[in-house]
Short mmCIF file of C-alpha atoms in Angstrom, two decimals:
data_model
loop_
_atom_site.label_atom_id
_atom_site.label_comp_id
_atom_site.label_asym_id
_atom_site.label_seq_id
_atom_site.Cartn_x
_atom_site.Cartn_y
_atom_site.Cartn_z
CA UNK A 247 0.00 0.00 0.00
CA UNK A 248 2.51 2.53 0.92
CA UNK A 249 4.05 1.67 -2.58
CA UNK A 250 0.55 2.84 -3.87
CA UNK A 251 -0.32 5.67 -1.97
CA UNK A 252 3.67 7.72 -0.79
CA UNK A 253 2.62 10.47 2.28
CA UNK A 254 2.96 13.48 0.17
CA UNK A 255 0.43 12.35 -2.50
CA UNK A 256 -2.38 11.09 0.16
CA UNK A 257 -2.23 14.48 1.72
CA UNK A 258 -2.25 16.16 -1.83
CA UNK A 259 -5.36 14.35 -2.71
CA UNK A 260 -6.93 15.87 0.53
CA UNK A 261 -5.73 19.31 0.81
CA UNK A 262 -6.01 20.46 -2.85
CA UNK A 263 -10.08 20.37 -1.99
CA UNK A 264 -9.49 22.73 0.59
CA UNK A 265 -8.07 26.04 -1.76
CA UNK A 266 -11.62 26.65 -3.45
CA UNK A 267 -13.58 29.44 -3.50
CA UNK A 268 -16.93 30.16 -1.74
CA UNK A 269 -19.87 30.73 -4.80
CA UNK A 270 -20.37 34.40 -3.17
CA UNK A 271 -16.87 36.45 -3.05
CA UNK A 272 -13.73 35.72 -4.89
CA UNK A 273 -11.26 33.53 -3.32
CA UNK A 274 -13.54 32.27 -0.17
CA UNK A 275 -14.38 35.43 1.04
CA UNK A 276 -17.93 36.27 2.90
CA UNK A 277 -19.43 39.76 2.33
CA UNK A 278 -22.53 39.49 4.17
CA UNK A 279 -22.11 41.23 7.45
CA UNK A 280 -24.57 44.02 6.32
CA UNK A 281 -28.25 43.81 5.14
CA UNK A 282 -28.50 47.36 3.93
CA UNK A 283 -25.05 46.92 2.23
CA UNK A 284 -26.54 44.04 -0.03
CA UNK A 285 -29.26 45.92 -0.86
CA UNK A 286 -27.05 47.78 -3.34
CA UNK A 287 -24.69 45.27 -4.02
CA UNK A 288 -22.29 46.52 -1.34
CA UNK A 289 -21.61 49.59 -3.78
CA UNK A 290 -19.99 52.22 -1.80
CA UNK A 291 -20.11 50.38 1.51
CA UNK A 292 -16.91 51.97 3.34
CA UNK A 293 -18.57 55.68 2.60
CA UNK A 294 -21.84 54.69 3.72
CA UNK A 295 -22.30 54.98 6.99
CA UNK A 296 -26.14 53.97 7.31
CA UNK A 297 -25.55 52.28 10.59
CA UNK A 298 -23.24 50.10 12.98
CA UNK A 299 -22.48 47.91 10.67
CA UNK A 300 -19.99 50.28 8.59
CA UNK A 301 -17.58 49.19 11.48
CA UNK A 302 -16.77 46.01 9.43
CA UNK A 303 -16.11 48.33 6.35
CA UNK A 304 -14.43 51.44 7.56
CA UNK A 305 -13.58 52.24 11.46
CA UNK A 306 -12.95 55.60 10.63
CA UNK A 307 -17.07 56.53 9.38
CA UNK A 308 -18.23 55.27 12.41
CA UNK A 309 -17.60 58.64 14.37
CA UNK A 310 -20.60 60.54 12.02
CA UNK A 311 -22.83 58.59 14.78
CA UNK A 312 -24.11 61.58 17.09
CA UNK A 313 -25.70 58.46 19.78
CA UNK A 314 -24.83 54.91 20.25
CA UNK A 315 -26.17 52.45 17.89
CA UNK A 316 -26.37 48.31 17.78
CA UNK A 317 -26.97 46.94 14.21
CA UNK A 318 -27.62 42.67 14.47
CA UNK A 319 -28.09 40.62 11.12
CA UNK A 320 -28.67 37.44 9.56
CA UNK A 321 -28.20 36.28 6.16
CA UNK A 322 -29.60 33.56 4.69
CA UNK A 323 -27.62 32.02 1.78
CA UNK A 324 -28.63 29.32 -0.59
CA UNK A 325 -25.85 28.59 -3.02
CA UNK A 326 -26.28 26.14 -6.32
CA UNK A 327 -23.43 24.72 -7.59
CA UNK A 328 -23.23 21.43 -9.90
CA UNK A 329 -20.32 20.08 -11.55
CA UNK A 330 -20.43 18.10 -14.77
CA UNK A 331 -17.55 15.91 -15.76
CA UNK A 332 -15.51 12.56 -16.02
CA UNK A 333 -12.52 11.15 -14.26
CA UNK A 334 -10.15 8.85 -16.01
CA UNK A 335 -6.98 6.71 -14.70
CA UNK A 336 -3.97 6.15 -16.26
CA UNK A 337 -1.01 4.11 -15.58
CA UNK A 338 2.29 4.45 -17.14
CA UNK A 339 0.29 6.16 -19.61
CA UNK A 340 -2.03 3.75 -20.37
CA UNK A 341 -6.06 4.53 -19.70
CA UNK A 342 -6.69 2.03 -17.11
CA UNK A 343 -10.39 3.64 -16.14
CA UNK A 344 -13.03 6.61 -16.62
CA UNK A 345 -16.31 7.37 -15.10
CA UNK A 346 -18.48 9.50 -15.43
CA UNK A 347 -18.17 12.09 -12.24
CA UNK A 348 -21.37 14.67 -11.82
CA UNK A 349 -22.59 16.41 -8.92
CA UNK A 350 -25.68 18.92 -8.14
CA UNK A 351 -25.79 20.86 -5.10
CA UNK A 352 -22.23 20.23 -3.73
CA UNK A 353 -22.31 24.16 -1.57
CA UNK A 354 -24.68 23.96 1.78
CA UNK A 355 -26.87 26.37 2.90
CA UNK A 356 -25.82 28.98 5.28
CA UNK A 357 -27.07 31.43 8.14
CA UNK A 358 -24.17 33.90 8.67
CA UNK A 359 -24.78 36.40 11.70
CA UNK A 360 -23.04 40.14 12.83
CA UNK A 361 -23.71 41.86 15.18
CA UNK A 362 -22.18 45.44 15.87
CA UNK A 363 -22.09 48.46 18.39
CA UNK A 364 -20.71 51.64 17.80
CA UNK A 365 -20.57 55.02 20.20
CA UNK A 366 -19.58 58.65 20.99
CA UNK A 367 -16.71 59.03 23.59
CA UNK A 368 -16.70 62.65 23.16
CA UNK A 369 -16.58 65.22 20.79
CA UNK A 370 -13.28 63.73 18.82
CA UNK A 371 -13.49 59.85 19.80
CA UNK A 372 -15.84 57.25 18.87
CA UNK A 373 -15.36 53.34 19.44
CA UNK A 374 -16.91 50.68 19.05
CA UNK A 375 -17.27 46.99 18.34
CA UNK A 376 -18.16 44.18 15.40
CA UNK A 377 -18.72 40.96 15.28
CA UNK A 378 -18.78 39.11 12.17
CA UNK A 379 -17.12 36.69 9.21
CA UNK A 380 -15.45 37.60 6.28
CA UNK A 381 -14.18 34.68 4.95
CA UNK A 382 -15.76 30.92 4.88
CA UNK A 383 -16.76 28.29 2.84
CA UNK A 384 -18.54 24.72 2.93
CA UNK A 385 -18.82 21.77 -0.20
CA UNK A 386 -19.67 18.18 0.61
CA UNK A 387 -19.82 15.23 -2.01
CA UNK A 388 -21.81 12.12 -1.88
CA UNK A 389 -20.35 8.62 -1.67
CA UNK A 390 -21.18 8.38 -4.87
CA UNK A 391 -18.83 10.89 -6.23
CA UNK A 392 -16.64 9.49 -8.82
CA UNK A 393 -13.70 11.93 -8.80
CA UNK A 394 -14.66 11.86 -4.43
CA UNK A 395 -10.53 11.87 -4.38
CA UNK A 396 -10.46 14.91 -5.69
CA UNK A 397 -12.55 16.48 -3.23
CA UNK A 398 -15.16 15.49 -0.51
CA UNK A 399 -15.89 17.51 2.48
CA UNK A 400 -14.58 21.60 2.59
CA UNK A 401 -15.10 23.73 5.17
CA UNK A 402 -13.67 26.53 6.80
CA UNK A 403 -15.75 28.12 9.67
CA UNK A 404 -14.63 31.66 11.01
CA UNK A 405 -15.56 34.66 13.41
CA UNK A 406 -14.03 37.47 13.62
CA UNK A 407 -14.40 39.86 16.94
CA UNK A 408 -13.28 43.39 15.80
CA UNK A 409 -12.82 46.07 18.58
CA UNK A 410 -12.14 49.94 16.77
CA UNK A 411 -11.68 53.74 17.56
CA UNK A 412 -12.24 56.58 14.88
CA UNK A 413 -10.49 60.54 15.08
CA UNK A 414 -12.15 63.57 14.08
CA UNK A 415 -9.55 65.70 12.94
CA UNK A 416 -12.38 68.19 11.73
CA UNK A 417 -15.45 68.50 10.33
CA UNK A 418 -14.62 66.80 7.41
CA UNK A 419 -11.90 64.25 8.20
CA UNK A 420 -12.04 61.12 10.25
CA UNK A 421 -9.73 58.84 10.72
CA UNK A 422 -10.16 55.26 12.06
CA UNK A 423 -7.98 52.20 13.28
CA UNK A 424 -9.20 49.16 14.61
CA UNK A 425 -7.68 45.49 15.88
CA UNK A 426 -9.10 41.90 15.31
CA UNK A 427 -9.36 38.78 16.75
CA UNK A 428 -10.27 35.64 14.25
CA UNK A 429 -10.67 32.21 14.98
CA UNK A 430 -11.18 29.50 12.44
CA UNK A 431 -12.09 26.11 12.12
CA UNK A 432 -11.55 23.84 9.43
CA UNK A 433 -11.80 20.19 8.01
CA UNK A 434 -11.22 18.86 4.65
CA UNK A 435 -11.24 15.14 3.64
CA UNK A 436 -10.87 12.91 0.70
CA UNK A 437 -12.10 9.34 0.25
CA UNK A 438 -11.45 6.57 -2.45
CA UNK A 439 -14.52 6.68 -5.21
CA UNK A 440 -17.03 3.89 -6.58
CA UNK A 441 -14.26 3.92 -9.77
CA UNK A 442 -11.22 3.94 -7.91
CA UNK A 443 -11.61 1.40 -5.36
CA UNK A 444 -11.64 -1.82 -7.97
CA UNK A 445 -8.31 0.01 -9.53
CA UNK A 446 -6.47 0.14 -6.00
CA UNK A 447 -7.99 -3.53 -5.26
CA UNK A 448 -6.14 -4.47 -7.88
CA UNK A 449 -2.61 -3.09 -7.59
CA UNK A 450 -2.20 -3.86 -4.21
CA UNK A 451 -4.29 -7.44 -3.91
CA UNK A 452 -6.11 -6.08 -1.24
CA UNK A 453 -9.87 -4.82 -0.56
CA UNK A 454 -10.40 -1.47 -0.77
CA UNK A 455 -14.30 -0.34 -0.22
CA UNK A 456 -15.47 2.82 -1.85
CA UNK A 457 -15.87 5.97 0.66
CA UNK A 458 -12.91 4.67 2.47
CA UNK A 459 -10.87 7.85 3.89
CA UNK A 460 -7.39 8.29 2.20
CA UNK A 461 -7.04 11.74 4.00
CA UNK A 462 -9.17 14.29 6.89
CA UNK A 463 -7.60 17.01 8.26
CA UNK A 464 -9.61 18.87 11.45
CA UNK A 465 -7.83 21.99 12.87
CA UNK A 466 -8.49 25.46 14.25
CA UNK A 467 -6.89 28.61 15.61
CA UNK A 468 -6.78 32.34 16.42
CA UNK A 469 -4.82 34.49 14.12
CA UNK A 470 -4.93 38.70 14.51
CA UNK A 471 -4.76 41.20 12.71
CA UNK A 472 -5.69 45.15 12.21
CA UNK A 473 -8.02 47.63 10.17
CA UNK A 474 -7.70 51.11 9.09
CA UNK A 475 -9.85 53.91 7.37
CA UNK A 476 -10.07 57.67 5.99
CA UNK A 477 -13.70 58.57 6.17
CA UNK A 478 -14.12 62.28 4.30
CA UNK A 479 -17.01 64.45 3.62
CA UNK A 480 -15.28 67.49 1.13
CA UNK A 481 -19.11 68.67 0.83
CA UNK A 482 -22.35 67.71 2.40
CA UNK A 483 -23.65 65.31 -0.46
CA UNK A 484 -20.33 63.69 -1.09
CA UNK A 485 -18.63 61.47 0.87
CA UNK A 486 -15.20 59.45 0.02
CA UNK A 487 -13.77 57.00 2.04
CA UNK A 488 -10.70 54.32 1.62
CA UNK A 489 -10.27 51.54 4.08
CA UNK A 490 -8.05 48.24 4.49
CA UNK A 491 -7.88 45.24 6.55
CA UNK A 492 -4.82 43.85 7.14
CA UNK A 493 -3.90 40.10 6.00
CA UNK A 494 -4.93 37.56 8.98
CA UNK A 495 -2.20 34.49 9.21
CA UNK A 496 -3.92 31.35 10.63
CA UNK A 497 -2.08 28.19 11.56
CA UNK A 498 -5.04 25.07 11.52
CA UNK A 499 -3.59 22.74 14.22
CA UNK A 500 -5.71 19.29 14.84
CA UNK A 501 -5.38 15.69 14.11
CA UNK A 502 -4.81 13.71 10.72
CA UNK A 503 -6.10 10.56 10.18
CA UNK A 504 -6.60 8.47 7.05
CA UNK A 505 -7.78 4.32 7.02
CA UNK A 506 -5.10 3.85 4.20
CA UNK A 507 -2.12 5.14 5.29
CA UNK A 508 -1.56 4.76 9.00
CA UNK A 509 1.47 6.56 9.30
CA UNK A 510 -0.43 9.68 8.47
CA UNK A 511 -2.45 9.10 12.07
CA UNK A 512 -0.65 12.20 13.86
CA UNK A 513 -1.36 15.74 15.00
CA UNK A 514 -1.13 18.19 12.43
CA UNK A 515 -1.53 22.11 11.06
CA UNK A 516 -2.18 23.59 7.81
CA UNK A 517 -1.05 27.28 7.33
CA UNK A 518 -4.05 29.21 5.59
CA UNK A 519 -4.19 33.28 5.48
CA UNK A 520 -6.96 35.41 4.60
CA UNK A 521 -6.11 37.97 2.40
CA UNK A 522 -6.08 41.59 2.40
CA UNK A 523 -8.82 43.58 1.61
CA UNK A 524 -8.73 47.36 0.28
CA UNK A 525 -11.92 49.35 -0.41
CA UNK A 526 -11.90 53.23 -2.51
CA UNK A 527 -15.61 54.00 -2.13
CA UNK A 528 -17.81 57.24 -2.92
CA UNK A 529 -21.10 58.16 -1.79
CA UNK A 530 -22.91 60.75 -3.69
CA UNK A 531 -26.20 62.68 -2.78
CA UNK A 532 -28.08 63.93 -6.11
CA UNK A 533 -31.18 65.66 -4.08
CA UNK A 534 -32.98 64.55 -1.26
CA UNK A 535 -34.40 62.01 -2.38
CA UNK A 536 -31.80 60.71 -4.53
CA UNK A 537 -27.86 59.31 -3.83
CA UNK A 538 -25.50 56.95 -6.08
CA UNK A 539 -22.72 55.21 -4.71
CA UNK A 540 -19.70 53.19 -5.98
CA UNK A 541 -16.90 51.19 -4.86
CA UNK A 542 -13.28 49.38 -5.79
CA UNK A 543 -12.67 46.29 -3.98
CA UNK A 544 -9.03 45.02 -4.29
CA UNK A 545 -8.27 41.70 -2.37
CA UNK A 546 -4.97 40.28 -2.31
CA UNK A 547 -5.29 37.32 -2.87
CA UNK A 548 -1.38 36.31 -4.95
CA UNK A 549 -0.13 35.84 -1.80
CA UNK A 550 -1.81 32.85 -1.46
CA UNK A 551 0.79 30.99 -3.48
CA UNK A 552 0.44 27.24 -1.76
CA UNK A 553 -0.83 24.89 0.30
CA UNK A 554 1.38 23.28 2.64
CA UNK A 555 0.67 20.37 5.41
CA UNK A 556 2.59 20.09 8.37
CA UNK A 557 2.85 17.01 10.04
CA UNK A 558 4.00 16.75 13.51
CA UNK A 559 6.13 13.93 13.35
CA UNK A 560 7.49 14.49 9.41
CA UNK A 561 8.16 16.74 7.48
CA UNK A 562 6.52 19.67 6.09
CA UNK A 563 5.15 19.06 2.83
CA UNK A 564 4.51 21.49 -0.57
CA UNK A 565 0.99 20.19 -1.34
CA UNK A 566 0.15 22.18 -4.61
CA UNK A 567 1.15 25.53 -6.08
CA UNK A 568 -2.11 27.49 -6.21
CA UNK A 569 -1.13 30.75 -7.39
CA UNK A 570 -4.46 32.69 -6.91
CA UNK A 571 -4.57 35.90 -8.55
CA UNK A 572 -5.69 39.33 -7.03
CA UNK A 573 -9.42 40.10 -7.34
CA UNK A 574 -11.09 43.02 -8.42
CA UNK A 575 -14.49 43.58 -7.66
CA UNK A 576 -16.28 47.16 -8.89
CA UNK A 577 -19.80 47.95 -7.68
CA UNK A 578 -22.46 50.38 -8.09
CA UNK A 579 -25.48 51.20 -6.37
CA UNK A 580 -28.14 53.62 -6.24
CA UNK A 581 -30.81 54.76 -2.98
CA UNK A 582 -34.32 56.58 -2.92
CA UNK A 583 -35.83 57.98 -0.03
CA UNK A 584 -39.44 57.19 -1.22
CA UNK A 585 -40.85 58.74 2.16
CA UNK A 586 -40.58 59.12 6.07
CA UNK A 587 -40.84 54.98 6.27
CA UNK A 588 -38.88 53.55 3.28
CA UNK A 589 -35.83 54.03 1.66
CA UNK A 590 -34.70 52.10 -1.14
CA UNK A 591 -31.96 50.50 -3.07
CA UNK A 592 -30.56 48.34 -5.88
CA UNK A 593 -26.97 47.55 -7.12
CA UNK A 594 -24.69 45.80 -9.39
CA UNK A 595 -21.50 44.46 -8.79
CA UNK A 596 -18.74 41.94 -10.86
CA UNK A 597 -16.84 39.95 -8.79
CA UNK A 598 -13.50 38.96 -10.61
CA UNK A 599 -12.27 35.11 -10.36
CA UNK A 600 -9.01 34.27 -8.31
CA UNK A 601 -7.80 31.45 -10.37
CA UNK A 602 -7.25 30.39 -14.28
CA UNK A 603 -8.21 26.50 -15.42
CA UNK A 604 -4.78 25.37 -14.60
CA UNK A 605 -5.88 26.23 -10.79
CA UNK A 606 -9.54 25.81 -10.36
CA UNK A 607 -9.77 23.47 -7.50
CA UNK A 608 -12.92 20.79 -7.26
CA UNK A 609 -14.50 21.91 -4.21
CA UNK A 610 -16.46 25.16 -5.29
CA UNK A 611 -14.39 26.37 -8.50
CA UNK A 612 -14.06 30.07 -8.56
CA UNK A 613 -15.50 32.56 -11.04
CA UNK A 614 -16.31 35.58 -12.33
CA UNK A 615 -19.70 36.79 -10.84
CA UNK A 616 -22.19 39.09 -11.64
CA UNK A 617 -24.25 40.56 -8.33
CA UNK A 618 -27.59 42.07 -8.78
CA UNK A 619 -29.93 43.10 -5.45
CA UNK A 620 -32.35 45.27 -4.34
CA UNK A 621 -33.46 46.31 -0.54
CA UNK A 622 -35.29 48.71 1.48
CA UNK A 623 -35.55 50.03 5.09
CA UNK A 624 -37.94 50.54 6.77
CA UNK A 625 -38.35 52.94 9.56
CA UNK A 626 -39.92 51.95 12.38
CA UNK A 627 -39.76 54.99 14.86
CA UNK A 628 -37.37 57.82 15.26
CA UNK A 629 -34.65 55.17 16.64
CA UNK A 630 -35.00 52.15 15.12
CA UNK A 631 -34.79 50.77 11.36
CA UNK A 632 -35.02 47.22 9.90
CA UNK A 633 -33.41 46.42 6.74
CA UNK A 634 -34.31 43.62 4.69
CA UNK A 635 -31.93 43.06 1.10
CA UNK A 636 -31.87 40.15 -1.88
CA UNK A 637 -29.02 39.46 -4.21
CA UNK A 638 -29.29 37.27 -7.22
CA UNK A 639 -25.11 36.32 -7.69
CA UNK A 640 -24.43 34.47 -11.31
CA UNK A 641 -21.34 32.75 -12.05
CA UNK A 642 -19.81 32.28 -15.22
CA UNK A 643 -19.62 28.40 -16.36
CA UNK A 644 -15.74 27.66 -15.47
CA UNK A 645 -14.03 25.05 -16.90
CA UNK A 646 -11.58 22.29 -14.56
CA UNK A 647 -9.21 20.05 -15.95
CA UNK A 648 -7.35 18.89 -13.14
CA UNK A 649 -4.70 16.46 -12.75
CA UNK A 650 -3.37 13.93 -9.46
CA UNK A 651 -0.75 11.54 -9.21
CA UNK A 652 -1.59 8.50 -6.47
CA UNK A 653 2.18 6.88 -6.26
CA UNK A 654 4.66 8.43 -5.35
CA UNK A 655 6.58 7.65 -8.69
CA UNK A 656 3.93 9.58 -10.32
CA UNK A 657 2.99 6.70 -12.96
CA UNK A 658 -0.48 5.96 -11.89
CA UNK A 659 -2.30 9.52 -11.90
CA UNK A 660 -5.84 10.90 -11.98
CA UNK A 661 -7.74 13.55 -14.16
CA UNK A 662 -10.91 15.22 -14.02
CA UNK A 663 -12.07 16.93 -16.55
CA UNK A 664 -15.44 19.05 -16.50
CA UNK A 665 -17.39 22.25 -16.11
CA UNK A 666 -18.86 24.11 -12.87
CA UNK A 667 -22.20 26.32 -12.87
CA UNK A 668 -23.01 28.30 -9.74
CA UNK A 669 -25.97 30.68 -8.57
CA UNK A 670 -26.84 31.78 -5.14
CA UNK A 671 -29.61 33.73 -3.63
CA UNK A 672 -28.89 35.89 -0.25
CA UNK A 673 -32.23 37.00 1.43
CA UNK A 674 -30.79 39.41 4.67
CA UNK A 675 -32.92 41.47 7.34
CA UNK A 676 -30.79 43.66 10.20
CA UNK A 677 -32.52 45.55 12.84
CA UNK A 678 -30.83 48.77 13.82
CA UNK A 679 -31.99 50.96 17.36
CA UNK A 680 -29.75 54.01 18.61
CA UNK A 681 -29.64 54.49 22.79
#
């Protein structure tokens, strides 16, 4: 068996699942921390400063708040993505097997919460606090999987508590600096599939069922980081703002195990980062009843250049080169104030893909997506709002054509071959109340 199946290509099989891309945000970033932010698409979100929830945005904006004010949300996220494809086997070049391998449905449903607070200290300070995810994803395969050693289960899990101050300089310059807190949780797994297991029986003279586990990987950990902002107001109806949050270095320590190889039955890590994020966003008020706003999003996402598993008793081992491009994601949204009770809004946005064909993992390939929502608020008294927001995201049909070896000499490899398709609705609603 270990002639079969060396260390570094059992954890290969396993890990390469785990750099894939949530069907919402480029790379596997989460953008819903803010139900009157989806309601335009998140156009202009860092200039914006509707409510608490700007604190995940831009620390600096939230010192326009004349009282204290809690925003809570919940979004609701039903992702569909199917994959349609075959696997085939070769060894020493010869086609020793192929299956068909297609999958409907492979991204879960979500709820993803926030929750934020935000106050005057006096007439220069504000601070406050947010609690929310930006990054996270979760695809599962069935048993019946046929490229299931490509990919089976995905997920990474993370909150992030964000405490922040903004400066008012003067009346038309804030500035803003906040620090974070982050813990994730992850597991990814691999498993042999219905057209594997006869090949492996084979070469090694030995039983090997389908579903059996070649590789699962269950960590967590608290990385930090920091956020900054500019939040300025040159006029009354225009506002300008230009925020970043800081890269967030995570080490995933846990336990390996795998029911092939038992050597690979040890404590482990995988090192995983979330990227930087930098926003340029303008708000613009036309009248009083009308405002437009727009937004750059640049995340960076090329340092993400590989996945690498540490074992605690072996070596550390290069699992893949992924080589994940920066995204660019441009956004534009517009608001009415239709009367005393509603407001309301619509946007666009296109999310630009992290990775080319040579890099699209299994798991949830990434894409280029288009973002289209609407939303309204509704006021509900002089102190409290509710927000409720939709967003139809599309993703451009993505190719994969990926490639495994499963010996170490590399003569017996693996390759899928197929398409991905992904939608996703996001229905959000966020109360909002001032003290």
């Amino acid at each position: 068996m270990k002639q079969q199946f060396s260390l570094r290509a059992s954890v290969c099989l396993a890990l390469a699942t785990f750099a894939s891309s949530s069907a919402l945000a480029a790379g596997f970033q989460v953008n819903e921390h803010s139900a009157n932010g989806l309601g335009r698409a998140m156009a202009g979100q860092a200039a914006t400063p509707e409510n608490a929830s700007i604190l995940a945005t831009n620390p600096a904006a939230i010192g326009v708040f004349k009282e204290a004010e809690f925003s809570g949300s919940v979004s609701f996220i039903d992702p569909k993505v199917d994959i349609n494809g075959s696997v085939n086997y070769a060894l020493g070049g010869q086609v020793v097997g192929a299956a068909a391998a297609q999958e409907d449905d492979i991204a879960d449903v979500a709820f993803v919460p926030s929750f934020f607070y935000v106050a005057p200290v006096n007439d220069k300070f504000s601070a406050g606090v947010g609690v929310f995810t930006s990054y996270g994803l979760r695809s599962d395969y069935s048993d019946d999987f046929e490229a299931l050693h490509f990919a089976d289960t995905a997920e990474v899990k993370s909150v992030t508590f964000n405490p922040a101050v903004s400066y008012k300089v003067n009346d038309t310059l804030m500035l803003g600096f906040g620090v974070s807190a982050t813990f994730a949780d992850a597991e990814i797994s691999s498993g042999v599939s219905q057209s594997l297991s006869p090949i492996l029986s084979a070469a090694v003279q030995s039983t090997i069922p389908a579903t059996t586990s070649i590789f699962k990987l269950e960590g967590d950990d608290w990385g930090f980081g920091w956020n900054a902002g500019v939040f300025w107001q040159p006029t009354e109806a225009t506002n300008v703002a230009l925020s970043y949050r800081a890269e967030t270095q995570l080490e995933l320590s846990g336990e390996v195990s795998s029911s092939i190889t038992a050597t690979l039955n040890q404590p482990g890590s995988l090192d995983l980062n979330f990227a930087a994020i930098t926003e340029l966003a303008i708000n613009q008020k036309i009248d009083q009843q009308w405002s437009v706003q727009a937004s750059l999003v640049f995340t960076d996402w090329s340092t993400f250049e590989k996945l690498e598993a540490n074992l605690a008793y072996g070596s550390d081992f290069l699992i893949k080169q992924e080589n994940f491009d920066d995204s660019w994601r441009a956004a534009f949204g517009v608001t009415y104030v239709l009367n005393d009770e509603f407001t309301l809004r619509a946007g666009y946005a296109y999310d630009d893909g992290v990775v080319t064909v040579e890099n699209r993992s299994l798991s949830i390939p990434d894409t280029d997506r288009h973002w289209v929502s609407g939303g309204l608020t509704y006021t509900m008294n002089e102190d409290t709002t509710l927000d409720v927001a939709y967003v139809f995201i599309d993703g451009r049909e993505a190719d994969i054509n990926k490639t495994r070896a499963l010996n170490a000499q590399g003569t017996f490899t693996s390759t899928f071959t197929g398409t991905q398709s992904a939608t996703a609705h996001i229905f959000s609603v966020q109360l909002n109340t001032r003290f």
